[in-house]
Coordinates of C-alpha atoms and ligand atoms in Angstrom, one line a residue:
M1410 CA 0.0 0.0 0.0
C1411 CA 1.3 3.5 -0.8
E1412 CA 1.2 5.8 2.2
S1413 CA 1.2 9.6 1.7
M1414 CA 3.8 11.5 3.7
T1415 CA 2.9 14.6 5.6
L1416 CA 5.4 17.4 5.4
F1417 CA 5.8 20.2 7.9
F1418 CA 7.3 23.6 6.9
N1419 CA 10.2 24.5 9.1
A1420 CA 10.6 28.3 9.3
Q1421 CA 14.2 28.0 10.3
S1422 CA 15.5 25.8 7.5
H1423 CA 12.9 27.1 5.0
H1424 CA 12.2 23.5 4.0
F1425 CA 9.4 21.1 4.3
E1426 CA 10.2 18.2 6.6
P1427 CA 8.3 15.0 7.5
N1428 CA 5.7 15.7 10.2
L1429 CA 4.9 13.3 12.9
R1430 CA 1.8 15.2 14.1
K1431 CA -1.6 13.6 13.8
P1432 CA -2.9 14.6 10.4
F1433 CA -5.1 17.6 10.5
L1434 CA -8.6 17.2 9.2
C1435 CA -10.7 20.0 7.9
S1436 CA -13.8 20.5 10.1
V1437 CA -15.8 22.4 7.4
K1438 CA -17.8 20.2 5.1
R1439 CA -15.9 19.6 1.9
T1440 CA -17.3 20.4 -1.6
H1441 CA -17.9 17.4 -3.8
F1442 CA -15.2 18.1 -6.4
S1443 CA -16.4 15.2 -8.6
Q1444 CA -19.4 17.5 -9.4
L1445 CA -17.5 20.7 -9.8
C1446 CA -14.2 19.7 -11.5
Q1447 CA -15.3 17.0 -13.8
P1448 CA -12.9 17.1 -16.7
S1449 CA -14.9 18.1 -19.7
T1450 CA -13.8 18.5 -23.3
E1451 CA -16.2 21.4 -23.6
N1452 CA -14.0 23.4 -21.3
L1453 CA -10.8 22.9 -23.1
P1454 CA -9.7 25.9 -25.1
P1455 CA -10.0 25.3 -28.8
D1456 CA -6.8 24.9 -30.7
H1457 CA -6.7 28.3 -32.3
G1458 CA -4.1 30.7 -33.6
L1459 CA -3.7 34.3 -34.7
I1460 CA -2.8 35.3 -38.2
L1461 CA -1.1 38.7 -38.5
V1462 CA -0.2 40.7 -41.5
G1463 CA 2.6 43.1 -40.6
G1464 CA 3.0 46.7 -41.5
S1465 CA -0.3 48.3 -40.6
K1466 CA -0.3 51.8 -39.2
L1467 CA -2.4 52.2 -36.1
S1468 CA -4.8 55.1 -35.3
G1469 CA -7.9 55.6 -33.2
H1470 CA -8.9 55.0 -29.5
V1471 CA -9.5 52.0 -27.3
N1472 CA -10.4 51.6 -23.7
I1473 CA -8.1 49.6 -21.4
S1474 CA -9.7 46.6 -19.6
G1475 CA -9.6 46.1 -15.8
S1476 CA -6.3 44.9 -14.3
K1477 CA -5.9 41.1 -14.4
N1478 CA -3.7 41.0 -11.3
S1479 CA -5.8 43.4 -9.3
A1480 CA -9.0 41.5 -10.2
L1481 CA -7.5 38.1 -9.2
A1482 CA -6.4 39.4 -5.8
I1483 CA -9.7 41.3 -5.1
L1484 CA -11.8 38.2 -6.2
A1485 CA -9.8 36.3 -3.5
G1486 CA -10.4 39.2 -1.1
T1487 CA -14.2 38.9 -1.5
L1488 CA -13.8 35.7 0.6
C1489 CA -13.0 38.0 3.6
C1490 CA -16.4 39.7 3.2
S1491 CA -19.8 38.5 4.4
K1492 CA -22.7 39.1 2.1
T1493 CA -22.3 40.4 -1.4
S1494 CA -19.4 42.3 -3.1
K1495 CA -20.2 44.1 -6.3
L1496 CA -17.2 44.5 -8.5
H1497 CA -16.9 46.6 -11.7
N1498 CA -14.4 46.4 -14.5
I1499 CA -13.4 42.8 -14.0
P1500 CA -11.7 41.7 -17.3
D1501 CA -13.4 38.9 -19.1
I1502 CA -10.3 36.6 -19.5
S1503 CA -9.7 33.0 -18.8
D1504 CA -7.7 33.7 -15.6
T1505 CA -10.7 35.5 -14.0
R1506 CA -13.1 32.8 -15.2
E1507 CA -10.8 30.2 -13.5
M1508 CA -11.0 32.4 -10.3
F1509 CA -14.8 32.3 -10.5
S1510 CA -14.6 28.5 -10.6
I1511 CA -12.3 28.5 -7.6
L1512 CA -14.8 30.6 -5.6
Q1513 CA -17.7 28.5 -6.8
S1514 CA -16.0 25.3 -5.7
L1515 CA -16.1 26.8 -2.1
G1516 CA -19.9 27.3 -2.4
V1517 CA -19.7 31.0 -3.3
R1518 CA -22.3 32.4 -5.7
V1519 CA -20.7 34.3 -8.6
E1520 CA -22.6 36.2 -11.3
A1521 CA -20.7 37.9 -14.0
S1522 CA -21.9 40.0 -16.9
N1523 CA -20.0 42.6 -19.0
G1524 CA -17.4 43.2 -16.4
E1525 CA -19.9 43.5 -13.6
V1526 CA -19.4 40.7 -11.0
T1527 CA -21.4 40.0 -7.8
V1528 CA -19.8 37.6 -5.3
D1529 CA -22.0 36.3 -2.5
T1530 CA -20.0 34.4 0.1
D1531 CA -22.8 33.5 2.5
G1532 CA -23.1 30.0 1.1
I1533 CA -19.5 29.0 1.7
R1534 CA -19.4 25.3 2.6
S1535 CA -15.8 24.4 2.2
V1536 CA -12.2 25.6 2.9
E1537 CA -10.7 23.5 0.1
P1538 CA -11.0 25.0 -3.4
C1539 CA -11.0 22.8 -6.4
P1540 CA -7.3 21.8 -6.7
E1541 CA -7.4 21.5 -10.5
S1542 CA -8.5 25.1 -10.8
V1543 CA -5.9 26.4 -8.3
R1544 CA -3.2 24.7 -10.3
Q1545 CA -4.2 26.7 -13.4
T1546 CA -3.5 30.2 -12.0
R1547 CA -1.1 31.7 -9.5
G1548 CA -3.9 34.0 -8.2
G1549 CA -5.9 30.9 -7.1
F1550 CA -3.5 30.3 -4.3
F1551 CA -4.1 33.7 -2.7
V1552 CA -7.4 32.4 -1.3
V1553 CA -5.4 30.6 1.5
G1554 CA -5.1 34.0 3.3
P1555 CA -8.8 35.0 3.5
L1556 CA -10.0 31.4 4.1
L1557 CA -7.6 31.0 7.0
A1558 CA -8.5 34.4 8.4
R1559 CA -12.3 33.9 8.2
F1560 CA -12.7 30.2 8.9
G1561 CA -9.5 29.4 10.8
E1562 CA -8.4 26.8 8.3
A1563 CA -7.7 26.3 4.6
V1564 CA -6.5 23.5 2.3
V1565 CA -5.2 24.9 -1.0
A1566 CA -3.3 23.1 -3.8
L1567 CA 0.1 24.4 -4.7
P1568 CA -0.4 27.1 -7.3
G1569 CA 0.1 27.1 -11.1
G1570 CA 0.5 30.1 -13.4
C1571 CA 2.8 31.0 -16.2
D1572 CA 6.0 28.9 -16.5
I1573 CA 8.4 31.8 -15.9
G1574 CA 10.5 30.5 -13.0
T1575 CA 10.6 28.5 -9.8
R1576 CA 8.0 30.6 -8.0
P1577 CA 8.2 29.3 -4.4
I1578 CA 5.7 30.0 -1.7
D1579 CA 8.0 30.2 1.3
L1580 CA 7.2 33.8 2.1
Y1581 CA 3.4 33.1 2.2
I1582 CA 4.0 30.2 4.6
R1583 CA 6.4 32.0 6.9
G1584 CA 4.2 35.0 6.9
L1585 CA 1.1 33.0 7.8
Q1586 CA 3.1 31.2 10.6
A1587 CA 4.0 34.6 12.0
L1588 CA 0.2 35.3 12.3
G1589 CA -0.2 32.1 14.3
A1590 CA -1.0 29.5 11.6
V1591 CA 0.3 26.0 11.5
V1592 CA 1.1 25.0 8.0
E1593 CA 1.7 21.6 6.5
L1594 CA 2.2 20.3 3.0
R1595 CA 0.2 17.1 2.2
D1596 CA -0.4 15.5 -1.1
G1597 CA 0.6 18.6 -3.1
K1598 CA -1.7 20.8 -0.9
V1599 CA -1.0 23.4 1.7
C1600 CA -3.0 22.6 4.8
A1601 CA -3.1 25.5 7.3
F1602 CA -5.0 26.2 10.4
A1603 CA -5.0 28.9 13.1
V1604 CA -3.1 27.6 16.0
N1605 CA -5.7 28.5 18.6
G1606 CA -8.3 26.7 16.5
K1607 CA -10.2 29.9 15.6
R1608 CA -8.5 33.1 14.6
L1609 CA -5.1 34.3 13.4
V1610 CA -3.2 36.6 15.7
G1611 CA -1.6 39.9 14.6
G1612 CA 2.2 39.8 14.4
K1613 CA 5.2 41.3 12.7
F1614 CA 6.7 39.9 9.5
H1615 CA 9.6 41.0 7.3
L1616 CA 9.4 39.7 3.7
D1617 CA 12.9 38.9 2.4
Y1618 CA 11.7 39.9 -1.1
P1619 CA 8.7 42.2 -1.8
S1620 CA 6.6 39.5 -3.3
V1621 CA 3.3 40.7 -4.8
G1622 CA 1.3 37.5 -4.0
A1623 CA 2.7 37.0 -0.5
T1624 CA 2.0 40.7 0.4
E1625 CA -1.6 40.4 -0.9
T1626 CA -2.2 37.1 0.9
L1627 CA -0.8 38.3 4.2
M1628 CA -2.7 41.6 3.9
M1629 CA -6.0 39.7 3.5
A1630 CA -5.1 37.3 6.4
A1631 CA -4.1 40.2 8.7
S1632 CA -7.3 42.1 8.0
M1633 CA -9.2 39.6 10.0
A1634 CA -6.6 38.6 12.6
D1635 CA -6.9 39.5 16.3
G1636 CA -4.7 42.6 16.9
V1637 CA -2.3 44.6 14.9
T1638 CA 0.0 43.2 12.1
T1639 CA 3.1 45.0 10.7
L1640 CA 4.4 43.7 7.3
C1641 CA 7.8 45.1 6.3
N1642 CA 9.4 45.2 2.9
V1643 CA 6.1 44.6 1.2
A1644 CA 5.3 44.9 -2.5
Q1645 CA 4.2 48.4 -3.6
E1646 CA 2.7 47.5 -7.0
P1647 CA -0.6 49.4 -7.9
E1648 CA -2.4 46.1 -7.8
V1649 CA -1.4 45.7 -4.2
V1650 CA -2.6 49.2 -3.4
D1651 CA -5.9 48.4 -5.2
L1652 CA -6.4 45.4 -2.9
A1653 CA -5.8 47.6 0.1
W1654 CA -8.4 50.1 -1.1
F1655 CA -10.9 47.2 -1.6
L1656 CA -10.3 45.8 1.9
N1657 CA -10.6 49.3 3.5
K1658 CA -13.9 49.8 1.6
S1659 CA -15.0 46.4 3.1
G1660 CA -14.3 47.8 6.6
A1661 CA -10.7 46.7 7.0
C1662 CA -8.0 49.0 8.4
V1663 CA -4.9 48.8 6.2
E1664 CA -2.5 51.7 6.4
G1665 CA 0.7 52.4 4.4
E1666 CA -0.4 51.0 1.1
G1667 CA 2.0 52.0 -1.7
S1668 CA 4.9 52.2 0.8
D1669 CA 7.2 49.4 2.0
T1670 CA 5.4 48.9 5.3
L1671 CA 1.8 48.0 6.0
V1672 CA 0.2 48.3 9.4
I1673 CA -3.1 46.4 9.6
K1674 CA -5.6 46.5 12.4
G1675 CA -7.6 43.2 12.3
R1676 CA -11.4 43.4 12.3
N1677 CA -13.9 40.7 13.4
Q1678 CA -16.0 41.0 10.2
L1679 CA -15.8 42.6 6.8
H1680 CA -18.7 43.4 4.6
G1681 CA -18.9 43.1 0.8
P1682 CA -18.5 46.6 -0.8
E1683 CA -19.1 48.0 -4.3
F1684 CA -15.7 48.5 -5.9
T1685 CA -14.2 49.3 -9.3
I1686 CA -10.9 47.6 -10.4
I1687 CA -8.1 49.9 -11.7
P1688 CA -7.3 49.7 -15.5
D1689 CA -4.5 47.2 -16.6
R1690 CA -1.2 49.2 -16.7
I1691 CA 0.5 46.2 -18.5
E1692 CA -2.1 46.2 -21.3
A1693 CA -1.8 50.0 -21.6
D1694 CA 2.0 49.8 -21.8
K1695 CA 1.8 47.0 -24.4
L1696 CA -0.3 49.3 -26.6
S1697 CA 2.2 52.1 -26.0
A1698 CA 4.9 49.8 -27.3
A1699 CA 2.7 49.2 -30.4
G1700 CA 2.9 53.0 -31.0
C1701 CA -0.1 54.2 -29.0
K1702 CA -0.2 57.1 -26.6
I1703 CA -2.1 57.2 -23.3
I1704 CA -4.4 60.2 -23.7
E1705 CA -6.7 60.2 -20.7
T1706 CA -6.5 58.5 -17.4
T1707 CA -8.5 58.7 -14.2
Q1708 CA -8.6 56.3 -11.3
N1709 CA -11.0 54.0 -13.1
T1710 CA -10.7 54.6 -16.8
L1711 CA -7.9 54.7 -19.2
E1712 CA -8.1 55.5 -22.8
I1713 CA -5.4 54.9 -25.4
S1714 CA -5.0 56.8 -28.6
A1715 CA -2.9 55.7 -31.6
L1716 CA -1.7 58.7 -33.4
P1717 CA -0.3 59.0 -36.9
G1718 CA 3.5 58.9 -36.7
D1719 CA 5.5 56.9 -34.3
I1720 CA 5.8 58.0 -30.7
A1721 CA 8.3 55.3 -29.8
R1722 CA 10.6 56.3 -32.6
D1723 CA 13.2 57.9 -30.3
I1724 CA 13.5 54.7 -28.1
R1725 CA 16.8 53.1 -29.0
G1726 CA 19.9 51.7 -27.5
V1727 CA 18.6 51.4 -23.9
H1728 CA 19.5 49.3 -20.9
V1729 CA 16.4 48.0 -19.1
K1730 CA 16.5 46.0 -15.9
T1731 CA 13.3 44.6 -14.4
G1732 CA 12.6 44.8 -10.6
P1733 CA 9.8 45.2 -8.0
F1734 CA 7.7 48.4 -8.4
P1735 CA 8.5 51.2 -9.0
Q1736 CA 11.3 49.6 -11.1
F1737 CA 10.6 48.4 -14.7
P1738 CA 7.8 45.8 -14.6
T1739 CA 8.8 42.2 -15.4
D1740 CA 5.4 41.8 -17.0
L1741 CA 6.5 44.2 -19.7
Q1742 CA 10.0 42.7 -20.3
P1743 CA 9.1 40.5 -23.3
Q1744 CA 7.2 43.4 -25.0
I1745 CA 10.0 46.0 -24.5
M1746 CA 12.3 43.4 -26.1
A1747 CA 10.1 43.1 -29.1
L1748 CA 10.0 46.9 -29.4
L1749 CA 13.8 47.3 -29.1
M1750 CA 14.3 44.7 -31.9
T1751 CA 12.7 47.2 -34.2
R1752 CA 14.8 50.2 -33.1
N1753 CA 18.2 51.2 -34.3
G1754 CA 21.1 50.6 -31.8
S1755 CA 22.1 47.9 -29.3
S1756 CA 20.0 47.4 -26.2
I1757 CA 20.3 45.2 -23.1
V1758 CA 17.3 43.8 -21.2
E1759 CA 18.0 42.2 -17.8
E1760 CA 15.4 40.1 -16.0
S1761 CA 15.8 40.1 -12.3
V1762 CA 12.4 39.1 -10.9
F1763 CA 11.9 35.6 -12.4
D1764 CA 14.6 33.1 -13.1
K1765 CA 13.1 31.7 -16.4
R1766 CA 11.5 34.5 -18.2
M1767 CA 13.4 34.5 -21.5
G1768 CA 11.3 31.7 -23.2
H1769 CA 10.0 34.2 -25.8
V1770 CA 13.5 35.0 -27.2
R1771 CA 13.6 31.8 -29.3
E1772 CA 10.3 32.7 -30.9
L1773 CA 11.4 36.3 -31.5
Q1774 CA 14.6 35.0 -33.1
K1775 CA 12.4 32.9 -35.5
L1776 CA 10.9 36.3 -36.7
G1777 CA 14.4 37.6 -37.4
G1778 CA 15.1 39.2 -34.1
R1779 CA 18.8 39.6 -33.5
I1780 CA 19.0 38.7 -29.8
Q1781 CA 21.5 36.8 -27.8
V1782 CA 20.8 35.5 -24.3
C1783 CA 23.3 35.0 -21.5
G1784 CA 21.6 33.8 -18.3
N1785 CA 18.9 36.3 -17.6
T1786 CA 20.3 39.0 -19.8
A1787 CA 19.4 39.6 -23.5
F1788 CA 21.6 41.6 -25.9
I1789 CA 19.5 43.0 -28.7
K1790 CA 20.8 44.4 -32.0
G1791 CA 18.0 46.6 -33.2
Q1792 CA 17.0 46.9 -36.8
D1793 CA 15.2 50.2 -37.8
H1794 CA 11.5 49.7 -37.9
G1795 CA 11.7 46.0 -38.0
S1796 CA 12.8 46.1 -41.6
A1797 CA 14.6 42.8 -41.2
L1798 CA 11.8 41.0 -39.4
Y1799 CA 9.8 38.5 -41.4
G1800 CA 6.6 36.6 -40.8
T1801 CA 6.7 32.9 -39.8
T1802 CA 5.0 30.5 -37.5
V1803 CA 5.7 31.0 -33.8
C1804 CA 4.3 29.7 -30.5
A1805 CA 3.3 31.6 -27.4
T1806 CA 4.4 29.7 -24.3
N1807 CA 3.3 32.2 -21.7
L1808 CA 1.1 35.3 -21.5
R1809 CA 3.5 38.2 -21.8
G1810 CA 5.8 36.3 -24.2
G1811 CA 2.7 35.9 -26.4
A1812 CA 2.0 39.6 -26.3
A1813 CA 5.6 40.3 -27.4
L1814 CA 5.0 38.0 -30.4
I1815 CA 2.0 40.0 -31.5
L1816 CA 4.1 43.2 -31.4
A1817 CA 6.9 41.6 -33.4
G1818 CA 4.4 40.1 -35.9
M1819 CA 2.8 43.5 -36.4
A1820 CA 6.3 45.0 -37.2
A1821 CA 7.4 42.0 -39.4
E1822 CA 7.1 41.9 -43.2
G1823 CA 4.5 39.3 -44.4
I1824 CA 2.4 36.9 -42.5
T1825 CA 3.0 35.6 -38.9
K1826 CA 1.0 32.8 -37.4
I1827 CA 0.9 32.6 -33.6
D1828 CA 0.0 29.3 -31.9
G1829 CA -0.6 28.8 -28.2
V1830 CA -3.1 31.7 -28.1
A1831 CA -4.8 30.3 -25.0
H1832 CA -1.8 31.7 -23.1
I1833 CA -2.6 35.2 -24.4
D1834 CA -6.3 34.8 -23.6
R1835 CA -5.4 34.2 -20.0
G1836 CA -4.6 37.8 -19.5
Y1837 CA -5.8 40.1 -22.3
Q1838 CA -9.4 40.8 -23.0
N1839 CA -10.0 40.9 -26.8
L1840 CA -6.5 42.1 -27.5
D1841 CA -6.7 41.1 -31.2
M1842 CA -10.0 42.8 -31.6
K1843 CA -8.7 46.0 -29.9
L1844 CA -5.7 46.1 -32.2
C1845 CA -7.9 45.4 -35.2
S1846 CA -10.1 48.4 -34.2
L1847 CA -6.9 50.5 -34.4
G1848 CA -6.1 49.3 -37.9
A1849 CA -4.0 46.1 -37.3
N1850 CA -4.5 43.2 -39.6
I1851 CA -5.1 40.2 -37.3
R1852 CA -7.5 37.3 -37.7
R1853 CA -8.3 34.5 -35.3
L1854 CA -8.4 30.9 -36.4
I1855 CA -10.5 28.5 -34.6
S1856 CA -10.1 24.8 -35.3
L1857 CA -13.4 23.0 -35.2
P1858 CA -13.6 19.3 -34.2
V1859 CA -13.3 17.0 -37.2
C1860 CA -16.4 14.8 -37.5
Q1861 CA -15.6 11.1 -37.7
A1862 CA -17.4 9.2 -40.5
Ligands
EPU2725 N1 9.2 34.6 -4.4 C1 9.8 33.9 -3.5 N2 9.1 33.3 -2.5 C2 7.7 33.5 -2.3 C3 7.1 34.3 -3.3 C4 7.8 34.8 -4.3 O1 11.0 33.7 -3.5 O2 7.1 33.0 -1.4 C5 9.9 35.2 -5.5 C6 9.5 34.6 -6.9 O3 10.2 33.4 -7.1 C7 9.9 35.6 -7.8 C8 9.8 36.9 -7.0 O4 9.6 36.5 -5.7 O5 11.3 35.5 -8.2 C9 8.5 37.7 -7.5 O6 7.4 37.0 -7.3 P1 6.0 37.6 -6.8 O7 5.6 36.8 -5.7 O8 6.2 39.1 -6.6 O9 5.1 37.3 -8.0 P2 3.6 36.7 -8.0 O10 2.8 37.2 -6.9 O11 3.8 35.2 -8.2 C10 2.5 38.6 -9.4 C11 1.8 38.6 -10.7 C12 2.8 38.4 -11.9 C13 3.9 39.4 -11.8 C14 4.6 39.4 -10.5 C15 5.6 40.5 -10.3 C16 -0.4 37.9 -10.1 C17 -1.4 36.8 -10.2 N3 0.7 37.6 -10.7 O12 3.1 37.2 -9.4 O13 2.0 38.5 -13.0 O14 4.8 39.1 -12.8 O15 3.6 39.5 -9.4 O16 5.1 41.7 -10.5 O17 -0.6 38.9 -9.4 C18 1.6 38.2 -15.3 O18 0.6 38.9 -15.2 O19 2.0 37.8 -16.5 C19 2.3 37.7 -14.1 C20 3.2 36.7 -14.2

């Protein structure tokens, strides 16, 4: 008989070790995953591709969708709130739909229409979200914080997300332990419970690295812990700030958002608010790289205008290094590389956030990009206006890499086919349609199932 081993996370050694404690059992009734997560061929993304004809000049206006990473964290945050949260500007992308499935697998009612989403958590009947869904997206793992804070326990599968590096969860675990949680790893799932059986307790925690997901998870957990929590060296990304605003609108007391220290006074209960997600800065920047200009921005809306001429013309021969906010965003690294390929001069792009985020380089090279990679640094020999780029078939292997292929394909001569579009659809709402409305020549292929005779 095969016996599963329980592992215990040791905060000193930062490793999981065999645990001799009696296995912890969730006291909250579990959801029947067989009903919720039945593999279905209907849910598989169709094998489609994009066909781009390069050389179009862009002009016109588009609106930017709501921020993916803000929406994922705030959808997780609704689990802190009793009753109904009303969210506006949630992007209609496959990652948010996966997040809806995660919430629904807990017994939450989710209704979504045209970016308006209501989330009613009063029917929660489980602290274990569907593991298959959690493994699809990094944001799915963030639910561990609110579940633990509100119900005193959580069982959450190890997260998935884009394949861009090792992406450990040690900071989440050590942070939750600092708030009084006991955390074990069992059968590929993190099992956590409040040590006093009921509630987390406020504490002090210093993050070794300002991780976005760990900051968000701990912020949600601390919002409902007993007492005051201080989190030091936290992430300062706008999406983290948006989550703090959401929690404060729910009745939480988060102070210091946007700085490197958060002080959070725990509350017994939070109530679902009405809240509008910020626009997606990465989508806006991607369109800027395609030659558009941000013309109007308020807290909740962002409009982009493509003007005749080329606003990115003067960008050449630069050295870009990614880093935590306010440094250059890693999520824009593949796109800036595609842009620099089409500009005169030699440029250097260094990736310092993730250890495996250069996968798009091989595909950009297929389009004629003159790029050499050494470790996490890319050396780019620019070619004015992409004159030496030529269309061919390439494959998106992750979200932002796929966006870079669209940019390069639009600058290349001839026809480019991009496979693996499901990766792009994870994070951009109707990107191909938005670009077409600005004058790009992009068509989407959908393969229909072949009928057997
Ligand atoms: N890290 C650790 N230990 C941890 C957590 C993170 O060592 O416990 C390390 C990671 O290995 C990585 C670095 O910290 O080297 C940064 O990771 P971070 O935790 O900040 O990233 P994340 O929360 O997993 C979010 C976004 C990413 C975005 C990064 C950085 C979501 C759902 N994802 O990921 O978005 O790149 O922050 O800004 O919010 C994307 O949208 O394409 C995307 C990947």
